[in-house]
Tab-separated table of C-alpha atoms and ligand atoms in Angstrom:
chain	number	residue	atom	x	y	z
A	29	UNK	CA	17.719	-8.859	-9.065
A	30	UNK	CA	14.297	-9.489	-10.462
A	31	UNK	CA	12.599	-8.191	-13.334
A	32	UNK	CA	8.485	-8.982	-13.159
A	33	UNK	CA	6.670	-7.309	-16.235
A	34	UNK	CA	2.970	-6.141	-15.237
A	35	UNK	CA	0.947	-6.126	-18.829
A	36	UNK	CA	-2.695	-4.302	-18.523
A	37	UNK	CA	-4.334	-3.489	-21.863
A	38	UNK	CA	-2.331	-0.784	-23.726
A	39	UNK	CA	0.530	-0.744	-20.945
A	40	UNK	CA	3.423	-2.480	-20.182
A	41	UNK	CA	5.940	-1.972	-17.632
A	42	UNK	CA	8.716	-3.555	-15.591
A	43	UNK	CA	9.332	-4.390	-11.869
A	44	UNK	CA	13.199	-4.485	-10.881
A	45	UNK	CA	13.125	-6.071	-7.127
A	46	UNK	CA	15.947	-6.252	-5.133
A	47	UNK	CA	19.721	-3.805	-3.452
A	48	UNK	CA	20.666	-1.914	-6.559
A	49	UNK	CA	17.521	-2.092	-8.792
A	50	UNK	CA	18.052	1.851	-8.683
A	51	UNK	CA	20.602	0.774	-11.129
A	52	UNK	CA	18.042	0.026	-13.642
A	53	UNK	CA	16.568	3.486	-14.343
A	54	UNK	CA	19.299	4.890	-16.258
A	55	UNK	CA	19.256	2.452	-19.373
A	56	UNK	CA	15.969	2.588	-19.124
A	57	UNK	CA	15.163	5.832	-19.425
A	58	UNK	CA	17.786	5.989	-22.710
A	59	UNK	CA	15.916	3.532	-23.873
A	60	UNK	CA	12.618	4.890	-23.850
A	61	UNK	CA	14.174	8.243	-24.763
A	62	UNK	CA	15.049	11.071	-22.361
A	63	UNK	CA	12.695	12.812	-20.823
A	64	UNK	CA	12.778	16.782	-21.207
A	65	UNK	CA	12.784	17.113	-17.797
A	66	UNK	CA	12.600	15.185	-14.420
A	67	UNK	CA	10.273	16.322	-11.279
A	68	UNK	CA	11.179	14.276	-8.405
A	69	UNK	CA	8.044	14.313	-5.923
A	70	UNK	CA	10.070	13.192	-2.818
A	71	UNK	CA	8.992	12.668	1.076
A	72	UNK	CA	11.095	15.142	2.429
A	73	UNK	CA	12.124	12.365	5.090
A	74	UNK	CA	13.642	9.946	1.751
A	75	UNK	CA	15.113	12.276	0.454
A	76	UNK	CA	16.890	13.331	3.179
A	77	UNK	CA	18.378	9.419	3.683
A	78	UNK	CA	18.582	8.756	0.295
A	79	UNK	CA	18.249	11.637	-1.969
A	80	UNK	CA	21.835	11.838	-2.337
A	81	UNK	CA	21.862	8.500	-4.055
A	82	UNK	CA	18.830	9.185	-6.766
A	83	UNK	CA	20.001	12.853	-7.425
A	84	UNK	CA	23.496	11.042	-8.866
A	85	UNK	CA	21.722	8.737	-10.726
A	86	UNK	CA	19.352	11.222	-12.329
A	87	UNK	CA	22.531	13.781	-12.962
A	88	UNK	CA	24.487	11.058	-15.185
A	89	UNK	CA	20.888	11.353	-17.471
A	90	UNK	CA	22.040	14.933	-17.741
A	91	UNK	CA	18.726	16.244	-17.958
A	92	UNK	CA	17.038	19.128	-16.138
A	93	UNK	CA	15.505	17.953	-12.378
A	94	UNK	CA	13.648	19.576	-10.004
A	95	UNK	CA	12.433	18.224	-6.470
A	96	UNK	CA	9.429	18.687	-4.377
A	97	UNK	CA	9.691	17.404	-0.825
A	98	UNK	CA	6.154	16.461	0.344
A	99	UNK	CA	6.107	15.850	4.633
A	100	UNK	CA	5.715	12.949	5.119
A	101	UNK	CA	2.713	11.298	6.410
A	102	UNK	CA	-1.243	10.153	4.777
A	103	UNK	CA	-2.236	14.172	5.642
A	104	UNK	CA	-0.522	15.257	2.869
A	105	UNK	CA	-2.309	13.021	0.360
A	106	UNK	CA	-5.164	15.970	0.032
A	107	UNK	CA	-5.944	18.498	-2.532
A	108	UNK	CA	-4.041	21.788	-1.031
A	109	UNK	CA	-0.555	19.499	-1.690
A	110	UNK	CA	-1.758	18.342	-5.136
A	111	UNK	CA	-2.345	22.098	-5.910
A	112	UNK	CA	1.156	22.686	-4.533
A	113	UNK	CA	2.721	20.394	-7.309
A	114	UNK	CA	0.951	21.393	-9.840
A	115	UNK	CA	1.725	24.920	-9.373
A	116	UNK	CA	5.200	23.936	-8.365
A	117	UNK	CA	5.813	22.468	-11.609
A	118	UNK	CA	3.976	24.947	-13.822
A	119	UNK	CA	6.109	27.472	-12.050
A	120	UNK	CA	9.693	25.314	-12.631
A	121	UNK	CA	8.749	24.561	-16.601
A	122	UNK	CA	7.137	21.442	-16.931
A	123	UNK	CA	5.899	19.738	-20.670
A	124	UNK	CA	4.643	17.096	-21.953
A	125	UNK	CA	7.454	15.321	-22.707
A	126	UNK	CA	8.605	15.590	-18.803
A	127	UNK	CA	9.245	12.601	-16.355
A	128	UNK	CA	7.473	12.914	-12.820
A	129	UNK	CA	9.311	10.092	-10.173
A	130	UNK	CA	7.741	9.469	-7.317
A	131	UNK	CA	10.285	9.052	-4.395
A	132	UNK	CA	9.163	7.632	-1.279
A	133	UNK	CA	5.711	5.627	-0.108
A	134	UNK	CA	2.494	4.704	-0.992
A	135	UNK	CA	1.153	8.277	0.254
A	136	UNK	CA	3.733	9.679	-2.719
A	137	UNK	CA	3.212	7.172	-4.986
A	138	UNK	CA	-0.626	8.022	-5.051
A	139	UNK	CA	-0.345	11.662	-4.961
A	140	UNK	CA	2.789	12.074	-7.173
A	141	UNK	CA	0.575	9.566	-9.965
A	142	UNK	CA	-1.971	11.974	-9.250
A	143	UNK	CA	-0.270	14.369	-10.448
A	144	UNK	CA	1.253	12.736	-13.454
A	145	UNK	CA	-1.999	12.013	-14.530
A	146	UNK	CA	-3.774	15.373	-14.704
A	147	UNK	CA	-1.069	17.774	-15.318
A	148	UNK	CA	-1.381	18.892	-18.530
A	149	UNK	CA	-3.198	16.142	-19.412
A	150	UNK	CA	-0.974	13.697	-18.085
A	151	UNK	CA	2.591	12.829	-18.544
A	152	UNK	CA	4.569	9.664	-17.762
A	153	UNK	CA	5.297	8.813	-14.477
A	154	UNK	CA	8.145	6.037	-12.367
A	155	UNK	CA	7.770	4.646	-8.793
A	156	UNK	CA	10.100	4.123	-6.697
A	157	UNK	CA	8.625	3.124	-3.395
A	158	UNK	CA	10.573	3.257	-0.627
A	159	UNK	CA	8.502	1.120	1.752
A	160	UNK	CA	7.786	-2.415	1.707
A	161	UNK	CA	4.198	-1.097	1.591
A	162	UNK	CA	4.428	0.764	-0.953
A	163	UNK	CA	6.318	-2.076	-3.011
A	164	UNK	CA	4.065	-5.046	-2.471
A	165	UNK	CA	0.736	-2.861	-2.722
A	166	UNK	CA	0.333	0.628	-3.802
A	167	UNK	CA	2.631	0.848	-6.283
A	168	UNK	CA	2.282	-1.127	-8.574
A	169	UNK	CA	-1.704	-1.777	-10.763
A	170	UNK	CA	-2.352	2.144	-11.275
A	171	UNK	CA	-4.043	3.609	-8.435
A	172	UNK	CA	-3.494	7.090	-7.611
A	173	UNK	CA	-4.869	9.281	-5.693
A	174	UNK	CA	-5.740	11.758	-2.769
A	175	UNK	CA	-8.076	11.713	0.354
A	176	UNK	CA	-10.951	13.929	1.153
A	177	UNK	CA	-11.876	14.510	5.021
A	178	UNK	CA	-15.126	12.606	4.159
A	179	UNK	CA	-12.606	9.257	3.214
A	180	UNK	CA	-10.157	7.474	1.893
A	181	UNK	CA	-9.290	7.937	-1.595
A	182	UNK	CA	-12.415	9.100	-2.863
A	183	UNK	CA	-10.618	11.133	-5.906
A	184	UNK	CA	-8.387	9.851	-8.162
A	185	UNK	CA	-7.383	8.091	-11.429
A	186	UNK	CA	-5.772	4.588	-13.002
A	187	UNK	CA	-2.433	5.324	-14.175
A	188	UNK	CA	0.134	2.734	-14.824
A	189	UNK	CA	3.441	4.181	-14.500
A	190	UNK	CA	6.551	3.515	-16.702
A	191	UNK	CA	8.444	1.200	-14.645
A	192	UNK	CA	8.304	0.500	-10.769
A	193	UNK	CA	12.013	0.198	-8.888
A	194	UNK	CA	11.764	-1.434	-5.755
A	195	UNK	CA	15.488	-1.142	-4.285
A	196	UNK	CA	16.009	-2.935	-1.332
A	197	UNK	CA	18.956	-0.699	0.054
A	198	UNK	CA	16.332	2.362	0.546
A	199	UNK	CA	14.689	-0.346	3.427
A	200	UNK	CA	17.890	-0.073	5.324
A	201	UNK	CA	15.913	3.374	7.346
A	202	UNK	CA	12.686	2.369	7.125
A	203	UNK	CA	11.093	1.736	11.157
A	204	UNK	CA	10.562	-1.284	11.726
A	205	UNK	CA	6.617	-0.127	12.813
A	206	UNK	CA	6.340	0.636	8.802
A	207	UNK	CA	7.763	-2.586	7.857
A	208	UNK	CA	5.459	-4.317	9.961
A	209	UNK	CA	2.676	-2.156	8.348
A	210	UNK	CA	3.884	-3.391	4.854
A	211	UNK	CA	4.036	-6.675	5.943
A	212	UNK	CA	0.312	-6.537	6.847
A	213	UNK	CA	-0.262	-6.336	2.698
A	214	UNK	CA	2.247	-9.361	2.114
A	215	UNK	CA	-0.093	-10.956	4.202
A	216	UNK	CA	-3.241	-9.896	3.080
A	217	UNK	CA	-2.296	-11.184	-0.853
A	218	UNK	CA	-1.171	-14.411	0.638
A	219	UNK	CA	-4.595	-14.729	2.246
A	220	UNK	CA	-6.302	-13.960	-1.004
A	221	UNK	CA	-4.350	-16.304	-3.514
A	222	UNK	CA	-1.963	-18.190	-2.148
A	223	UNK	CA	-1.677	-20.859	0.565
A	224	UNK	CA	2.221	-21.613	-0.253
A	225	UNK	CA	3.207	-17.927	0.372
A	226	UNK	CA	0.483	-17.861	3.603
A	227	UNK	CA	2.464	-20.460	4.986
A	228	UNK	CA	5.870	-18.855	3.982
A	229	UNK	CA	4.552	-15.601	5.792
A	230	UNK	CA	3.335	-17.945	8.787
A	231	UNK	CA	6.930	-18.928	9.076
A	232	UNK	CA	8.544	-15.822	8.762
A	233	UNK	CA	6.271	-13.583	11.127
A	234	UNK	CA	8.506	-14.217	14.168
A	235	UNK	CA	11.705	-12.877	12.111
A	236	UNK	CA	9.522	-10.017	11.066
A	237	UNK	CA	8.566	-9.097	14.541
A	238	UNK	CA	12.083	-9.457	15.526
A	239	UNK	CA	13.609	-7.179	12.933
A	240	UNK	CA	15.415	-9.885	11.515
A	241	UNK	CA	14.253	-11.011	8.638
A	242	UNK	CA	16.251	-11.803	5.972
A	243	UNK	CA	16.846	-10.633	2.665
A	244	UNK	CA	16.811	-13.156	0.989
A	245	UNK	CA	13.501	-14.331	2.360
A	246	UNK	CA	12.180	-10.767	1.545
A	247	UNK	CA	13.150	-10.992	-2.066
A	248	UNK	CA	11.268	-14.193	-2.136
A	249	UNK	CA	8.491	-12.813	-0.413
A	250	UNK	CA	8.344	-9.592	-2.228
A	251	UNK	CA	8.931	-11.125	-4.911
A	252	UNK	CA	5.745	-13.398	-5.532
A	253	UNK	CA	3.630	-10.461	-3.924
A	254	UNK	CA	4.108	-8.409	-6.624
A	255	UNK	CA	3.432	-11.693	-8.996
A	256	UNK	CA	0.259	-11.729	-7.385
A	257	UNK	CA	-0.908	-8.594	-7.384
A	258	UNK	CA	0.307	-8.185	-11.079
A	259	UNK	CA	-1.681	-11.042	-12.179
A	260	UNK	CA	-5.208	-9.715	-10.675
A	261	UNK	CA	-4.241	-6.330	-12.315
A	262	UNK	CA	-3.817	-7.703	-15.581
A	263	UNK	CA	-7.314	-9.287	-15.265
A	264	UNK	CA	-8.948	-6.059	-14.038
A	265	UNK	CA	-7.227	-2.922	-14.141
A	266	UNK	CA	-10.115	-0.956	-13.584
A	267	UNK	CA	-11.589	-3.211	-10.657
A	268	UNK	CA	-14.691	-4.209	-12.126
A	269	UNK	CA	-14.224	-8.172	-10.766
A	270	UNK	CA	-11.339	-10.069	-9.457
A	271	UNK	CA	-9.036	-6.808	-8.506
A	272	UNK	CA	-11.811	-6.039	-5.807
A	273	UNK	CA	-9.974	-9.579	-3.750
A	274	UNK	CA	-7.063	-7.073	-3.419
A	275	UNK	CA	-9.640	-5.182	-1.098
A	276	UNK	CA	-9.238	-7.829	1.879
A	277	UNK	CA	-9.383	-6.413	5.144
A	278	UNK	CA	-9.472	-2.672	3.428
A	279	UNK	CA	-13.588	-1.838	4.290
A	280	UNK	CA	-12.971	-2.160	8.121
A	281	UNK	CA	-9.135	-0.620	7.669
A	282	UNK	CA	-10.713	2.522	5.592
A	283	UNK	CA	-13.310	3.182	8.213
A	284	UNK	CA	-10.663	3.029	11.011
A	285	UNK	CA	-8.601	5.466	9.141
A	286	UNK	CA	-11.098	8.066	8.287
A	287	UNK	CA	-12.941	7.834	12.008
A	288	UNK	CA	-9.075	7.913	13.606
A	289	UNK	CA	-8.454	11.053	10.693
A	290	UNK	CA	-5.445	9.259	9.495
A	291	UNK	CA	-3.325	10.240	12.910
A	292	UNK	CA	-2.943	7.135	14.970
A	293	UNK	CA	-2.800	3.981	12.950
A	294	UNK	CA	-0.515	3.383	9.567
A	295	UNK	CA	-2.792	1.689	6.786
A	296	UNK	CA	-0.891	-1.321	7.144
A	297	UNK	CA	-1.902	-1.768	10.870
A	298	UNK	CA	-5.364	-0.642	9.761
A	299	UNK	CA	-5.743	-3.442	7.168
A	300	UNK	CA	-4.216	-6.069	9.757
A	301	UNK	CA	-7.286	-5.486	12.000
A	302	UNK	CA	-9.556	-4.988	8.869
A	303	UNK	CA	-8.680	-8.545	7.705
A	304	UNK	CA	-9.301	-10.162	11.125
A	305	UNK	CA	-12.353	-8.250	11.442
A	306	UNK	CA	-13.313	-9.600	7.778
A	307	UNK	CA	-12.505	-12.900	8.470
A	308	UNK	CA	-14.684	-13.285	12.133
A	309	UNK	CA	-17.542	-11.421	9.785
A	310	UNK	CA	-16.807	-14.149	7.073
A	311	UNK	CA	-17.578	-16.999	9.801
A	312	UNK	CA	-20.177	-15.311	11.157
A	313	UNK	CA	-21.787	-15.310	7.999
A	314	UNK	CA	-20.780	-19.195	6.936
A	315	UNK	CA	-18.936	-17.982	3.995
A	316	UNK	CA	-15.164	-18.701	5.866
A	317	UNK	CA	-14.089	-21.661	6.792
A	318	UNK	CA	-13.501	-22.057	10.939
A	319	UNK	CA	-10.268	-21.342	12.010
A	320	UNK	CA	-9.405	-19.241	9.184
A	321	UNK	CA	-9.659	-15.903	11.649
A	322	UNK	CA	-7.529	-17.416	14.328
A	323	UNK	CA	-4.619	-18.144	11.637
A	324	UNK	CA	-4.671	-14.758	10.463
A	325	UNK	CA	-5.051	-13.278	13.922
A	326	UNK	CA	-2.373	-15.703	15.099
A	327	UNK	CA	0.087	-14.937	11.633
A	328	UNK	CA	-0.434	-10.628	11.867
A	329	UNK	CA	-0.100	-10.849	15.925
A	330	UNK	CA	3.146	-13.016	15.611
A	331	UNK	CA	4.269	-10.168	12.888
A	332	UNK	CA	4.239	-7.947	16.250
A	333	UNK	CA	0.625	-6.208	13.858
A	334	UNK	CA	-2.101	-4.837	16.080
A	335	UNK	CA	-5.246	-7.327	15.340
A	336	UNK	CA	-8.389	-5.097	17.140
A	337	UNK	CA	-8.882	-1.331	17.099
A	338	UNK	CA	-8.662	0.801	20.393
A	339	UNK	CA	-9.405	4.269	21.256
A	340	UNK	CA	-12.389	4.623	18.489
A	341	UNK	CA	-16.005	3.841	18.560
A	342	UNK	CA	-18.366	1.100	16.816
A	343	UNK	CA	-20.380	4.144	15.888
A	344	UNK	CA	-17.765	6.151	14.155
A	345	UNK	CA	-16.162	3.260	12.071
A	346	UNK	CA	-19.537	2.428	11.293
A	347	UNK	CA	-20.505	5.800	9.961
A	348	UNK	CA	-17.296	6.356	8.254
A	349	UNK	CA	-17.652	3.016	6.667
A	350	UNK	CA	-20.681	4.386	5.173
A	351	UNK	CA	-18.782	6.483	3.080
A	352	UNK	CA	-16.831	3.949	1.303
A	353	UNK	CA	-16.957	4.233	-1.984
A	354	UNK	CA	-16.582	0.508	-2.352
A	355	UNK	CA	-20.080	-0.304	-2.475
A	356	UNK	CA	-22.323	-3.015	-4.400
A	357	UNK	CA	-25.940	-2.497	-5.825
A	358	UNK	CA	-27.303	-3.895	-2.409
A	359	UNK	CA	-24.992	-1.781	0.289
A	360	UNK	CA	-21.085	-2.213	1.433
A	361	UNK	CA	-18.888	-4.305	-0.172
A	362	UNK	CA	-17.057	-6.963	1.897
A	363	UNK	CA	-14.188	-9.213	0.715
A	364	UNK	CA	-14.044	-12.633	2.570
A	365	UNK	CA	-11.877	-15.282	2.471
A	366	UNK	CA	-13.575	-19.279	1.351
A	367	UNK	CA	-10.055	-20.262	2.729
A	368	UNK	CA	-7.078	-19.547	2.800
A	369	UNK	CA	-6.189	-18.786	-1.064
A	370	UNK	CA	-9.440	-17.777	-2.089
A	371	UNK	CA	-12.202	-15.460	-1.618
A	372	UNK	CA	-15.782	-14.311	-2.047
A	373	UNK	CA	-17.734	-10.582	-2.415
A	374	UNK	CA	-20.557	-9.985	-0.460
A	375	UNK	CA	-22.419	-6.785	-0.453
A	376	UNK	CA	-25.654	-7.799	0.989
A	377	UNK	CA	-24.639	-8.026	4.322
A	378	UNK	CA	-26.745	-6.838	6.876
A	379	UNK	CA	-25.402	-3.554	8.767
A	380	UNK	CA	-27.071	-4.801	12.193
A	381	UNK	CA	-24.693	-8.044	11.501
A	382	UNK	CA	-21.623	-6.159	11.123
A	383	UNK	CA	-22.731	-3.854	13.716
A	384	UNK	CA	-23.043	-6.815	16.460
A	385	UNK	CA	-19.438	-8.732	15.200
A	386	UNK	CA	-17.524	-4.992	15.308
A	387	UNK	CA	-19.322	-4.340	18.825
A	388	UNK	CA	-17.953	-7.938	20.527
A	389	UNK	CA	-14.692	-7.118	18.247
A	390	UNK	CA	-13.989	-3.939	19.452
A	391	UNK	CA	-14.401	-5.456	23.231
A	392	UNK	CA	-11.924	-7.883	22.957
A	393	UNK	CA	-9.274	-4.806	21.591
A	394	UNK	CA	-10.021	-3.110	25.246
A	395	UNK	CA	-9.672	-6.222	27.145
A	396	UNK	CA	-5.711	-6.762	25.443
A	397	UNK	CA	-5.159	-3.063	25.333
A	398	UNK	CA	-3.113	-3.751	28.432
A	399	UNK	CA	-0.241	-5.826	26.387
A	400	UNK	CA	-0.459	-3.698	23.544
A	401	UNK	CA	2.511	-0.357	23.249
A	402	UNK	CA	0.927	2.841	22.395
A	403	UNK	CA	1.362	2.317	18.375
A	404	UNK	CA	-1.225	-0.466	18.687
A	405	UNK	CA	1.793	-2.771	18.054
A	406	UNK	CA	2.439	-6.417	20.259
A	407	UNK	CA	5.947	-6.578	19.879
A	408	UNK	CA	8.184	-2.822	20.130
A	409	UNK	CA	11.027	-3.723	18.149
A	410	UNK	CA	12.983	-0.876	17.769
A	411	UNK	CA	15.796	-3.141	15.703
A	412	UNK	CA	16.218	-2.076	12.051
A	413	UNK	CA	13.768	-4.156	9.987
A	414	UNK	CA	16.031	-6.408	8.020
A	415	UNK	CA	19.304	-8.511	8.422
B	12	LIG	N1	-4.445	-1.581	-3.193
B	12	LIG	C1	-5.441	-2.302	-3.875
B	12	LIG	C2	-5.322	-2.239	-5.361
B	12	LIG	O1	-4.296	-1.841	-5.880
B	12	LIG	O2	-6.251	-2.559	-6.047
């Protein structure tokens, strides 16, 4: 077990990493002081595998707890679900001095902090993630929010929560598609920061693709993600500068996901093909190195990750890219890699550029579709995701 501490100014919280870390909420919370009351925004899938297990813990706090299952799936990161909770938890007594846990992935963990942050005013909030998405990315550094049919994440505010508990035993059902998909953001902070943990990854993506990666190697792995990503949050919560690196791969991946409306690709796949797509744009431009794009095609497709978009026009990624709100003064804001381990903004990048490199891109997904299994995916494990 690993503890990580994540300090942004006027917050501090732990990370527990690793089977068992559930173990860690109890003291805690005595610590701290009991909460009035706990609301438990689940994914009605989680808590179906593993609500069992978190319901016992939260009963020896002996404190009030109410649940609300959420289906699963990025659809019900919008604002009819948020009004849902909110009315959920009016209705079932919830103050100021309550505890909302969000149970599940990154699609609770933004709505659920969501939530914690504008009900009455705000009250204090605890991850647990429940994919490896979720754990090395979304939720940990703040970011919560919903979805709007015109994009990704367009509303929303920075709220750290309490404490993050990333147990590995809740990985045990995850499909092995969604811990590809989280593996896509273990890649893409390698990519950005470090060359030691790109190689580790570039090592490991057969085992991942297999279903048989260990963990032990995920702990690592996991492990100096979330070191990573806590270091560029304590620099810029608020994503003036440096957090914007974290962005890698995420302006093609958000424009996929809004023209696709969130049904056929997980964000994880989405950001694999983003970050190949930013890295060919990236050598196009002169900014990244040669060669980097084949590595990270060659590292995502060996991870059994989908590296070009099918089934979706240049026209509609391009017009839903338009939306993003991650813009500069002088248009869309790219992230590209130097190298591997470090990284460069542009935003003054011509649209008839990115046009022409997503056009030839977008070819070479329709000449491969053949070897590709309808999730997008090179290699259909269907073999539990760890060993
Ligand atoms: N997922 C990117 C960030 O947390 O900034």
């Amino acid at each position: 077990m690993r503890t990580i501490t994540v300090a942004v100014p006027g917050s501090e919280y732990p990370v527990w990493i690793g089977s068992g870390a559930l173990a860690r909420l109890r003291p805690f919370s005595r610590s701290r002081g009991l909460p009035t009351k706990v609301f438990v925004i689940a994914d009605a899938r989680v808590a179906k595998q593993h609500g069992d297990r978190l319901r016992a813990e939260l009963d020896r706090l002996a404190v009030p707890q109410s649940w609300i299952l959420v289906p699963p799936g990025e659809s019900s990161k919008c604002v009819s679900m948020l009004d849902r909770i909110w009315r959920t938890a009016v209705r079932s007594g919830i103050d100021r001095g309550s505890l909302l846990v969000a149970f599940g992935g990154g699609v609770i963990g933004d709505l659920a902090g969501f939530a914690a942050g504008t009900i009455l005013r705000g009250v204090d909030f605890v991850q647990i993630p429940t994919t490896l998405l979720a754990m090395v990315d979304a939720s940990v550094g703040g970011k919560t929010g919903i979805n709007l049919p015109e994009g990704k994440n367009l509303v929303g505010v920075f709220l750290q929560p309490c404490a993050v508990c990333m147990d590995f035993d809740f990985l045990s059902s995850l499909p092995p598609r969604e811990l590809r998909a989280g593996w896509a953001e273990v890649v893409k902070t390698a990519a950005i920061r470090d060359p030691g943990l790109f190689a580790k990854v570039e090592r490991n993506a057969p085992a991942v693709a297999a279903g048989q990666l260990s963990v032990r190697s995920l702990a690592e792995i996991v492990g100096r993600s979330v070191e990573i990503k806590a270091s560029v949050v304590a620099a810029d919560e608020r994503e003036s500068g440096l957090r914007m690196i974290l962005n890698f791969g995420h302006t093609l991946a958000h424009g996929l996901e809004a023209a696709n409306a969130y049904r056929s690709l997980l964000h994880g796949e989405a950001v694999a093909i983003g970050m190949v797509f930013a890295a060919r744009l990236g050598e196009e431009l002169g900014v990244t190195r040669s060669g980097v794009a084949s590595r990270i095609d060659s590292v995502l497709a060996a991870s059994g990750l989908p590296t070009r978009p099918r089934g979706v026009s240049a026209a509609s990624i391009l017009s839903a890219m338009q939306r993003d709100k991650k813009r500069g003064p002088r248009g869309l804001r790219w992230v590209l890699l130097e190298a591997i381990g470090s990284t460069s903004i542009a935003d003054a990048v011509s649209p008839e550029l990115v046009s022409k490199v997503l056009r030839r891109f977008l070819s070479e997904g329709a000449t491969e579709s053949g070897r590709l299994d309808s999730s997008g995916a090179r290699s259909p494990s269907t073999r539990k995701g760890l060993r």
